């Protein structure tokens, strides 16, 4: 056997500092200086590249395409864990804001992204999230036009928090908002309820059993575009996220000064979600969704809109689940499986913390 | 002496739960349900009231006022402590985004605000920040049109983090950006350097002595409006925040492919900032400012612009500190007090963490 002498390799002779910095987030990545510029140049710009971002100015300059109205929204995202079946904090952050704009009937076009990173975060984790945001933005056909990164020391964050804001363009003749529900309107849900909340719980290991369930995270602007092209009698659109469908319907009833009656047997819920909810004492009506919308549509156009929704990948399981009424003002009632009516109130307290 | 019997007062008989909820932030304030709606209705809406926010929809709908171009920006804010002489995280969050839009020559009009609150935060602290944001937004003449609140459990945050995003309207003929510096341009700074960074350090008790110094936090859009009205030969505007003037000048030199020469004796710095910097081994050129701007202006209009700036409350101590040159390409040089030239590089590593 020949014995090798241990001589330093070229790698071990090179300065270890830059490599170490690439491995985990350090406070300097939020400094505004060299390390931050490197992070932007190496991680953000290549993934999200577009001329607006590349210009490197304090704001992204974009076109309003001669539209007179803008829809503007923001969401903070603190979901735990960062990755879960069907999505991650990155896809969630893009879809959350895209959907808030799309449900106004606006076309979401521009996103801003601000990160609060915890010192010690593996850069690889950040890069996975950046890539997920790239893919989701591509599917949603939105551009990321501005960003910011701050770093907090260990114990003052939890890996990655993301706030997104977005701007959409709104045609002059579109009037879709929470105060526009009208008695007689059909209430349509675009698919099954509670998938996101239960999928995140499963990823936390809090279910106590294995569940083969994915979050429903999806950008809904494509589905909404199809719906708006088919009907000009869509009065309300909203995505039932935190607080679930129950809270969303109550918000709309309150804003529109109407009542809403839904029918339990018509509400699409996956068996796994039902099983998990029963076990944990949750009601799927209150569990967060991240790729679903509820629509109030004039009765004469409800079937047409439903049909259009069912032809879209994100609306395949759409169903008419009830109607708007002037009889139970500001109240949401559910006709239960046994034929009685019960009042559906908003979510009280906290059911599933850090679900989005 | 008469002995009083201890009988329960009316206060102690009333249900303590709602009061307790009002005293500190609990996880339920981020639930999307009743507690969150209450927080919005009681704390946010009264302070920031406007028809757009009051509509309570998923996006704020605003007018683009027939402008074809929008400037869009975002900033996360994690400053510690939350309150410091001259400002707080709320005024910082409003001004940070307002200034990023204003330095593009755009008129900032609409802001979004997303909070990440730590469980246990006194609601009173949040209300102070909300009020500070109200006042600052009023001064800056911007409307808060959308918001979001998430709550993380104790130990996963640090009281309050705020991300703001903003939208401004940009006239067609305005071309102010980092790539537009031209050889011969005068370099103007709007006032003293380093006030914000040293004021925050002082509030942390890290100076080791008492300093009577205030942060320079200010919305710069009014000052910029005056400057733009006076001259159409302003080529670059930027606010030297994290990384300080040194880093900002390097960014502009790089984007514009020019050199910049500044003169040490002309740079306005308060004696207290100089003293603190010397003591701590900092260079004021690298310390964050939150109410200053640097302008590159064609030489024939520099004095006129300087004069206009000095008439504005946020530009009283404005000074011409150097010029753009094609001789030191992409480099920033400083002529020192003793007459030599030294290279001014970007900030390396981290000097003052969580300064904004």
XYZ file of C-alpha atoms in Angstrom:
712
model
C 0.000 0.000 0.000
C 1.227 3.435 -0.856
C 0.700 6.030 1.743
C -0.546 9.348 0.483
C 0.827 12.496 1.963
C -1.851 14.886 3.015
C -1.203 17.998 0.979
C -3.702 20.837 0.836
C -5.870 20.695 -2.261
C -6.653 23.770 -4.316
C -10.128 23.830 -2.780
C -8.893 23.894 0.780
C -6.513 26.697 -0.051
C -9.144 28.970 -1.484
C -10.791 31.459 0.839
C -13.598 29.626 2.629
C -15.566 32.757 3.529
C -17.614 33.280 0.353
C -18.623 29.616 0.288
C -19.691 29.695 3.898
C -21.784 32.745 3.162
C -23.496 30.934 0.345
C -24.486 28.059 2.582
C -26.614 29.877 5.116
C -28.192 33.292 5.426
C -26.133 35.648 7.607
C -27.095 39.065 8.918
C -25.021 40.662 6.137
C -27.456 39.386 3.525
C -29.817 42.082 4.775
C -27.197 44.805 4.982
C -27.806 46.591 1.725
C -24.150 45.968 0.875
C -22.037 43.488 -1.037
C -23.552 40.295 0.382
C -27.073 41.469 -0.373
C -26.144 42.522 -3.883
C -24.590 39.086 -4.407
C -27.702 37.325 -3.135
C -29.886 39.404 -5.443
C -27.600 38.866 -8.413
C -27.145 35.129 -7.859
C -30.485 33.991 -6.459
C -33.273 36.426 -7.312
C -32.450 38.004 -10.653
C -31.634 34.786 -12.565
C -34.870 33.150 -11.395
C -37.233 36.066 -11.828
C -35.420 37.836 -14.623
C -37.301 40.496 -16.525
C -36.288 43.942 -17.812
C -38.123 45.730 -15.010
C -36.375 43.852 -12.218
C -33.056 43.875 -14.048
C -33.077 47.683 -14.186
C -32.255 47.573 -10.478
C -34.054 50.754 -9.491
C -35.949 51.610 -6.314
C -39.275 50.887 -8.020
C -40.280 48.773 -10.967
C -41.780 50.886 -13.741
C -44.653 49.177 -15.553
C -47.403 50.054 -17.983
C -51.012 50.621 -16.942
C -52.000 49.663 -20.493
C -54.418 52.590 -20.653
C -56.681 51.093 -17.981
C -58.237 53.612 -15.624
C -58.642 51.348 -12.635
C -56.141 49.336 -10.640
C -56.778 46.596 -8.092
C -54.100 46.569 -5.380
C -53.657 43.937 -2.681
C -51.171 42.476 -0.204
C -50.703 39.357 1.904
C -48.153 38.279 4.481
C -47.259 34.599 4.552
C -45.977 32.783 7.626
C -47.033 29.208 6.884
C -45.348 26.446 8.867
C -43.816 24.212 7.616
C -42.345 26.013 4.604
C -42.955 23.005 2.332
C -46.010 20.758 2.330
C -47.768 18.424 -0.125
C -48.990 20.436 -3.079
C -47.076 23.626 -2.388
C -44.818 25.764 -0.262
C -44.619 29.283 1.129
C -43.464 30.548 -2.292
C -46.356 29.246 -4.379
C -48.694 30.315 -1.577
C -47.310 33.864 -1.576
C -47.755 34.241 -5.328
C -51.238 32.696 -5.454
C -52.500 34.520 -2.354
C -52.018 37.931 -3.908
C -52.856 36.891 -7.475
C -56.188 35.508 -6.265
C -57.041 38.569 -4.166
C -56.682 40.685 -7.302
C -58.366 38.231 -9.662
C -61.527 37.967 -7.514
C -62.147 41.677 -8.131
C -62.420 40.785 -11.803
C -59.049 42.429 -12.430
C -56.138 41.039 -14.406
C -53.177 40.581 -12.022
C -49.969 41.581 -13.793
C -47.330 42.807 -11.355
C -46.100 41.441 -8.031
C -43.721 42.727 -5.389
C -42.038 40.354 -2.954
C -40.457 41.145 0.398
C -38.641 38.524 2.429
C -37.905 38.414 6.138
C -35.242 35.742 6.472
C -33.954 34.214 9.690
C -30.210 34.084 10.164
C -29.000 30.529 9.632
C -31.526 29.686 6.922
C -29.898 27.406 4.351
C -29.551 29.378 1.118
C -30.673 26.223 -0.679
C -34.046 26.481 1.085
C -34.413 30.062 -0.075
C -33.504 29.026 -3.605
C -36.203 26.326 -3.612
C -38.759 28.942 -2.590
C -37.517 31.409 -5.219
C -37.827 28.696 -7.874
C -41.320 27.816 -6.713
C -42.306 31.480 -6.987
C -40.837 31.615 -10.491
C -42.865 28.634 -11.650
C -46.072 29.851 -10.002
C -45.674 33.374 -11.390
C -45.173 31.846 -14.827
C -48.382 29.807 -14.535
C -50.251 32.867 -13.245
C -48.699 35.038 -15.976
C -47.555 37.734 -13.558
C -44.197 39.490 -13.390
C -42.258 40.092 -10.189
C -41.237 43.738 -10.587
C -39.780 44.724 -7.184
C -38.410 43.025 -4.098
C -36.753 43.515 -0.741
C -34.891 41.288 1.697
C -34.357 41.757 5.417
C -32.568 39.389 7.775
C -33.363 38.952 11.477
C -31.182 37.115 13.973
C -31.903 33.548 15.066
C -34.982 33.278 17.248
C -36.636 36.382 15.800
C -38.188 34.676 12.787
C -38.915 31.208 11.497
C -36.903 30.563 8.366
C -38.804 32.560 5.763
C -41.691 35.003 5.912
C -42.889 36.490 2.627
C -45.108 39.470 1.981
C -46.373 39.880 -1.535
C -48.294 42.777 -2.992
C -49.806 42.958 -6.420
C -51.330 45.257 -8.955
C -53.985 44.276 -11.459
C -55.726 46.163 -14.226
C -59.488 46.485 -14.054
C -61.809 47.191 -16.978
C -64.172 50.112 -16.509
C -67.333 48.022 -16.751
C -66.431 45.350 -14.192
C -68.302 45.600 -10.881
C -67.469 42.490 -8.909
C -67.148 42.921 -5.157
C -68.467 41.723 -1.813
C -71.340 44.221 -1.643
C -72.837 43.054 -4.928
C -74.603 39.803 -3.985
C -78.259 39.903 -5.027
C -81.221 37.860 -3.806
C -81.702 34.884 -6.085
C -78.018 34.631 -7.035
C -76.677 31.106 -7.160
C -73.730 30.391 -4.841
C -71.087 28.389 -6.675
C -67.939 26.896 -5.134
C -65.105 25.962 -7.498
C -64.200 22.675 -5.790
C -63.581 20.740 -2.592
C -63.183 22.523 0.740
C -60.437 22.260 3.343
C -57.700 20.580 1.285
C -55.080 23.227 2.073
C -55.585 23.322 5.832
C -55.572 19.570 6.258
C -52.557 19.139 3.936
C -50.540 21.601 6.044
C -51.627 19.874 9.249
C -50.549 16.547 7.772
C -47.147 18.028 6.882
C -46.801 19.111 10.514
C -47.423 15.541 11.619
C -50.459 16.715 13.549
C -52.968 14.361 11.963
C -51.826 11.240 13.772
C -52.209 9.258 10.566
C -50.943 9.300 6.987
C -53.106 11.306 4.608
C -52.623 11.287 0.879
C -53.817 14.835 0.474
C -52.449 17.826 -1.375
C -52.976 21.522 -0.814
C -55.214 23.073 -3.445
C -52.894 26.075 -3.965
C -53.597 27.493 -7.413
C -53.690 30.838 -9.203
C -57.337 31.417 -10.043
C -56.995 34.236 -12.569
C -57.198 31.915 -15.581
C -60.393 30.300 -14.313
C -61.872 33.726 -13.572
C -60.976 35.019 -17.040
C -62.945 32.135 -18.552
C -65.908 32.837 -16.261
C -65.954 36.555 -17.069
C -65.778 35.818 -20.790
C -68.860 33.590 -20.454
C -71.071 35.835 -18.342
C -71.454 39.459 -17.333
C -73.787 38.470 -14.511
C -71.163 37.371 -12.014
C -71.816 39.621 -9.014
C -69.313 38.459 -6.390
C -66.108 36.446 -6.449
C -64.035 35.695 -3.378
C -61.433 33.125 -2.341
C -62.319 31.464 0.973
C -58.874 31.389 2.616
C -58.362 31.893 6.391
C -61.684 31.450 8.168
C -62.899 29.177 5.379
C -66.092 29.294 3.343
C -68.208 30.010 6.439
C -66.376 33.244 7.240
C -66.249 34.337 3.596
C -69.997 33.864 3.131
C -70.658 35.857 6.297
C -68.456 38.681 5.033
C -70.363 38.789 1.749
C -73.774 38.587 3.460
C -72.756 41.496 5.684
C -71.350 43.623 2.871
C -74.329 42.951 0.578
C -76.959 43.122 3.312
C -78.438 39.814 2.183
C -78.830 36.326 3.560
C -77.227 33.183 2.160
C -78.564 29.629 2.357
C -76.277 26.718 1.497
C -77.041 23.001 1.419
C -74.740 20.638 3.266
C -75.227 17.747 0.831
C -74.069 19.846 -2.113
C -70.774 21.016 -0.601
C -67.872 19.102 -2.144
C -65.475 17.767 0.497
C -62.893 15.030 -0.004
C -63.404 11.936 2.172
C -59.879 12.349 3.633
C -60.678 15.924 4.656
C -63.953 14.825 6.205
C -62.237 12.013 8.090
C -59.437 14.244 9.386
C -61.872 16.979 10.355
C -64.071 14.603 12.330
C -61.070 13.166 14.128
C -59.702 16.584 15.055
C -63.041 18.231 15.763
C -62.792 20.688 12.869
C -65.542 21.821 10.546
C -64.355 21.888 6.899
C -66.472 25.007 6.370
C -63.923 26.893 8.506
C -60.731 25.409 7.071
C -58.556 27.536 4.791
C -58.473 26.981 1.038
C -55.844 28.463 -1.251
C -57.118 27.594 -4.704
C -60.861 27.862 -4.436
C -63.332 30.596 -5.162
C -66.936 31.204 -4.311
C -69.084 33.005 -6.884
C -72.478 34.670 -6.678
C -74.057 34.537 -10.122
C -77.463 35.628 -11.437
C -79.674 32.477 -11.469
C -80.282 32.536 -15.225
C -76.535 32.300 -15.921
C -75.548 29.973 -13.078
C -75.550 26.737 -15.085
C -73.570 28.324 -17.911
C -70.946 29.642 -15.508
C -70.822 26.310 -13.647
C -70.234 24.510 -16.918
C -67.379 26.838 -17.879
C -65.808 26.354 -14.453
C -65.987 22.569 -14.682
C -64.041 22.678 -17.939
C -61.089 24.404 -16.238
C -58.459 22.339 -14.363
C -59.008 24.427 -11.211
C -62.809 24.170 -11.360
C -63.458 20.542 -12.291
C -65.420 19.854 -9.113
C -67.344 23.133 -9.086
C -70.851 22.914 -7.673
C -73.841 25.113 -6.992
C -74.183 24.909 -3.226
C -76.908 27.411 -2.388
C -78.399 30.794 -3.103
C -78.591 34.374 -1.913
C -81.847 35.369 -0.222
C -83.467 38.467 1.212
C -85.178 36.409 3.889
C -82.355 35.807 6.393
C -80.733 39.226 6.307
C -76.988 39.209 7.032
C -77.255 35.561 8.115
C -75.752 32.460 6.578
C -77.846 29.325 7.069
C -77.059 25.755 6.136
C -79.697 23.161 5.359
C -78.157 20.103 7.000
C -78.199 16.508 5.795
C -81.096 15.781 8.134
C -83.150 18.671 6.755
C -82.823 21.185 9.605
C -81.281 24.644 9.233
C -78.367 25.812 11.313
C -76.743 29.220 11.513
C -73.225 29.370 10.081
C -71.282 32.055 11.916
C -67.801 33.484 11.272
C -64.795 31.673 12.705
C -64.347 32.426 16.391
C -60.867 32.289 17.934
C -58.111 30.396 16.155
C -58.436 26.954 14.647
C -55.269 26.406 12.648
C -52.489 28.894 13.343
C -49.926 29.697 10.645
C -51.852 27.952 7.903
C -50.914 30.592 5.321
C -60.438 53.718 60.924
C -63.292 52.194 58.964
C -62.572 48.870 57.413
C -63.886 48.403 53.887
C -65.375 45.092 52.849
C -63.938 43.790 49.627
C -66.893 43.432 47.283
C -66.422 42.726 43.605
C -66.684 45.885 41.517
C -68.698 46.073 38.335
C -65.461 45.899 36.368
C -64.346 42.662 37.959
C -67.722 41.078 37.314
C -67.722 41.818 33.619
C -66.431 39.124 31.306
C -62.662 39.464 31.225
C -62.150 37.676 27.922
C -62.749 40.475 25.400
C -60.661 42.858 27.484
C -57.847 40.379 27.728
C -57.953 39.971 23.979
C -57.709 43.677 23.562
C -54.650 43.902 25.755
C -52.290 41.661 23.841
C -52.162 40.080 20.435
C -53.192 36.417 20.486
C -52.909 33.861 17.702
C -56.615 34.347 16.948
C -55.924 37.879 15.716
C -54.400 36.243 12.652
C -57.141 33.678 12.182
C -59.232 35.348 9.540
C -62.173 35.096 11.936
C -63.991 37.187 14.520
C -60.939 38.401 16.428
C -59.216 39.531 13.260
C -62.324 41.286 12.015
C -62.586 43.057 15.382
C -58.955 44.144 15.237
C -59.441 45.497 11.724
C -62.685 47.247 12.625
C -61.377 48.756 15.873
C -57.731 49.485 15.171
C -57.047 49.747 11.450
C -60.160 51.103 9.786
C -60.753 54.065 12.164
C -57.151 55.197 11.810
C -56.691 54.710 8.098
C -60.274 55.234 7.024
C -60.950 55.850 3.356
C -63.649 54.556 0.985
C -61.276 52.082 -0.656
C -60.252 50.395 2.589
C -63.761 50.606 4.041
C -65.150 48.619 1.086
C -63.534 45.578 2.706
C -62.732 43.707 -0.468
C -59.788 41.489 -1.327
C -58.120 44.320 -3.242
C -58.379 48.070 -3.069
C -59.657 49.517 -6.337
C -58.038 52.837 -7.265
C -57.776 55.135 -10.223
C -54.724 55.292 -12.479
C -55.767 58.852 -13.368
C -55.106 58.159 -17.035
C -51.368 57.774 -16.484
C -49.707 55.158 -18.648
C -46.862 54.292 -16.316
C -46.811 53.017 -12.750
C -43.889 52.838 -10.333
C -44.238 49.874 -7.966
C -42.062 49.148 -4.949
C -41.896 47.208 -1.679
C -39.921 47.197 1.567
C -39.893 44.948 4.616
C -39.219 46.647 7.953
C -37.706 44.876 10.949
C -36.123 47.796 12.823
C -35.236 47.244 16.465
C -36.317 48.894 18.709
C -39.791 49.664 17.331
C -39.633 53.256 18.612
C -36.633 55.583 18.506
C -35.987 59.332 18.541
C -37.554 60.866 15.456
C -39.651 57.923 14.376
C -40.772 54.321 14.694
C -41.318 51.256 12.538
C -44.613 52.732 11.311
C -43.296 56.036 9.992
C -40.303 54.142 8.603
C -42.543 51.683 6.735
C -44.565 54.477 5.125
C -41.563 56.631 4.195
C -39.447 53.711 2.966
C -41.895 52.829 0.220
C -43.032 56.398 -0.504
C -39.408 57.399 -1.070
C -38.611 54.428 -3.294
C -41.453 55.494 -5.574
C -40.751 59.224 -5.393
C -37.103 58.840 -6.431
C -38.298 57.454 -9.774
C -39.950 60.839 -10.310
C -43.355 59.228 -9.754
C -46.163 60.473 -7.539
C -46.746 57.891 -4.773
C -50.491 57.559 -4.144
C -51.390 54.117 -2.826
C -49.854 51.952 -0.119
C -50.483 48.405 1.059
C -49.449 47.297 4.543
C -48.900 43.777 5.824
C -48.115 43.067 9.454
C -46.420 40.078 11.010
C -47.240 40.381 14.708
C -45.747 38.353 17.535
C -48.167 36.769 19.976
C -48.124 38.720 23.236
C -47.585 42.109 21.617
C -49.503 44.772 23.557
C -52.343 45.991 21.365
C -51.488 49.479 22.565
C -48.074 49.172 20.889
C -49.736 48.193 17.637
C -52.117 51.125 17.955
C -49.214 53.559 18.399
C -47.659 52.232 15.197
C -50.975 52.411 13.325
C -51.380 56.022 14.438
C -47.840 56.858 13.385
C -48.555 55.369 9.957
C -51.732 57.430 9.716
C -49.894 60.669 10.437
C -47.026 59.849 8.102
C -49.360 58.812 5.284
C -51.214 62.100 5.735
C -47.996 64.104 5.476
C -46.935 62.089 2.436
C -50.432 62.403 0.931
C -50.772 58.683 0.259
C -53.731 56.409 0.955
C -53.457 52.984 2.550
C -55.695 50.904 0.286
C -55.110 47.297 1.366
C -53.698 45.428 4.339
C -53.089 42.037 5.894
C -52.240 40.770 9.365
C -50.596 37.519 10.379
C -49.690 36.444 13.903
C -46.779 34.159 14.824
C -46.253 32.541 18.203
C -43.849 33.950 20.790
C -40.228 33.513 19.801
C -40.949 33.456 16.068
C -41.010 37.214 15.593
C -40.021 40.370 17.394
C -43.110 42.398 18.174
C -43.955 43.911 14.806
C -42.623 43.440 11.308
C -44.195 45.518 8.544
C -44.001 45.125 4.797
C -45.298 47.994 2.741
C -45.760 48.143 -0.997
C -46.736 51.164 -2.997
C -47.909 52.332 -6.356
C -47.122 55.693 -7.891
C -48.126 57.343 -11.127
C -45.399 58.343 -13.527
C -45.659 60.957 -16.263
C -44.663 59.821 -19.731
C -41.795 62.257 -20.089
C -40.022 61.502 -16.796
C -36.803 59.505 -17.159
C -35.156 59.453 -13.752
C -33.318 56.267 -12.820
C -29.985 54.859 -11.749
C -28.648 54.342 -15.265
C -29.099 57.990 -16.206
C -26.127 59.703 -14.531
C -24.101 61.698 -17.056
C -20.510 62.936 -16.919
C -20.494 66.482 -15.617
C -23.645 66.065 -13.509
C -23.486 67.653 -10.092
C -24.003 65.267 -7.158
C -26.322 66.847 -4.590
C -27.176 65.429 -1.171
C -30.320 66.753 0.537
C -28.846 66.969 4.041
C -26.727 65.397 6.768
C -25.661 61.759 6.592
C -26.042 58.986 9.157
C -28.673 60.518 11.456
C -31.041 57.547 11.224
C -28.492 54.834 11.910
C -26.935 56.597 14.883
C -30.347 57.533 16.342
C -31.441 53.876 16.261
C -28.142 52.794 17.826
C -28.659 55.376 20.554
C -32.181 54.046 21.189
C -30.672 50.588 21.614
C -28.313 51.963 24.245
C -25.357 50.893 22.137
C -23.635 54.273 21.981
C -22.329 54.252 25.524
C -23.240 57.911 25.893
C -26.289 60.146 25.583
C -26.815 61.567 22.111
C -29.367 64.237 21.342
C -29.984 62.982 17.856
C -33.120 62.225 15.884
C -33.674 59.925 12.944
C -34.139 61.841 9.695
C -37.188 59.765 8.648
C -39.196 61.828 6.177
C -41.332 61.345 3.103
C -39.377 62.928 0.255
C -42.096 63.153 -2.383
C -42.922 66.792 -1.610
C -39.283 67.846 -1.905
C -38.952 65.895 -5.145
C -42.107 67.480 -6.584
C -40.556 70.915 -6.007
C -37.301 69.827 -7.624
C -39.023 68.386 -10.692
C -41.097 71.539 -11.093
C -37.889 73.588 -11.132
C -35.808 71.524 -13.529
C -36.178 68.877 -16.201
C -32.484 68.095 -16.049
C -32.534 65.908 -12.947
C -31.055 62.637 -14.180
C -30.926 60.429 -11.087
C -32.601 60.480 -7.678
C -32.050 57.851 -5.004
C -32.447 57.592 -1.246
C -29.262 56.315 0.423
C -30.777 53.909 2.977
C -29.098 50.619 3.965
C -25.478 50.665 2.859
C -25.439 54.459 3.049
C -24.360 57.045 0.508
C -21.244 55.040 -0.394
C -23.222 52.008 -1.535
C -25.845 54.105 -3.323
C -23.219 56.029 -5.302
C -21.564 52.765 -6.298
C -24.899 51.374 -7.501
C -25.491 54.457 -9.636
C -21.931 54.455 -11.006
C -22.364 50.802 -11.974
C -25.783 51.272 -13.555
C -24.727 54.414 -15.445
C -21.267 53.166 -16.355
C -19.689 56.358 -15.060
C -17.388 57.398 -12.262
C -18.278 59.642 -9.340
C -15.968 61.931 -7.392
C -17.111 63.407 -4.075
C -15.304 65.807 -1.753
C -15.087 64.932 1.927
C -15.148 68.531 3.114
C -18.475 69.189 1.388
C -20.378 66.247 2.880
C -22.752 67.466 5.612
C -22.480 65.372 8.772
C -23.702 66.377 12.225
C -20.953 66.638 14.888
C -22.810 64.082 17.064
C -22.875 61.596 14.178
C -19.191 62.179 13.515
C -18.373 61.712 17.188
C -20.429 58.515 17.529
C -19.017 57.129 14.299
C -15.425 57.729 15.358
C -16.063 56.128 18.714
C -17.678 53.027 17.189
C -15.410 52.748 14.180
C -18.151 53.469 11.649
C -17.917 55.562 8.528
C -20.966 57.869 8.141
C -20.803 57.278 4.385
C -22.053 53.727 5.062
C -24.706 54.528 7.659
C -28.388 54.297 6.688
C -30.467 57.428 6.093
C -34.251 57.406 5.871
C -35.060 60.953 4.793
C -32.261 61.905 2.447
C -31.841 61.784 -1.260
C -28.919 62.052 -3.604
C -29.507 63.748 -6.958
C -27.489 63.842 -10.155
C -28.316 67.066 -11.982
C -26.990 68.634 -15.187
C -24.312 71.197 -14.124
C -26.112 74.223 -15.591
C -29.158 73.563 -13.400
C -27.393 72.369 -10.245
C -27.453 75.683 -8.377
C -31.112 76.244 -9.206
C -32.063 72.772 -7.971
C -29.901 73.191 -4.858
C -31.645 76.447 -4.077
C -35.093 74.887 -4.413
C -34.040 72.023 -2.155
C -32.736 74.371 0.535
C -36.126 76.078 0.681
C -37.864 72.811 1.590
C -37.945 71.623 5.238
C -36.422 68.276 4.228
C -33.661 69.859 2.134
C -32.463 72.797 4.220
C -28.916 71.470 4.497
C -28.652 70.297 0.899
C -25.182 70.560 -0.596
C -23.364 69.863 -3.839
C -20.800 67.256 -2.815
C -19.217 66.169 -6.071
C -19.703 65.358 -9.713
C -20.095 62.538 -12.193
C -17.088 61.839 -14.395
C -16.144 59.585 -17.274
C -12.598 59.312 -15.980
C -12.965 56.785 -13.158
C -15.358 54.387 -14.799
C -17.684 52.546 -12.352
C -15.589 53.833 -9.450
C -16.494 56.204 -6.671
C -13.598 58.293 -5.391
C -13.480 60.726 -2.499
C -11.117 63.653 -2.335
C -10.187 63.590 1.345
C -9.643 66.525 3.695
C -5.893 66.172 3.203
C -6.250 66.297 -0.576
C -5.651 62.655 -1.482
C -8.187 60.462 -3.273
C -9.513 57.224 -1.838
C -11.752 54.609 -3.398
C -15.216 54.404 -1.845
C -16.470 50.836 -2.204
C -19.876 49.331 -1.411
C -20.601 48.206 2.134
C -18.997 44.836 2.880
C -20.607 42.542 5.475
C -23.002 43.979 8.033
C -22.454 47.148 10.010
C -25.759 47.879 11.716
C -28.235 44.990 11.669
C -31.988 45.703 11.785
C -31.587 49.404 11.212
C -34.717 49.544 9.038
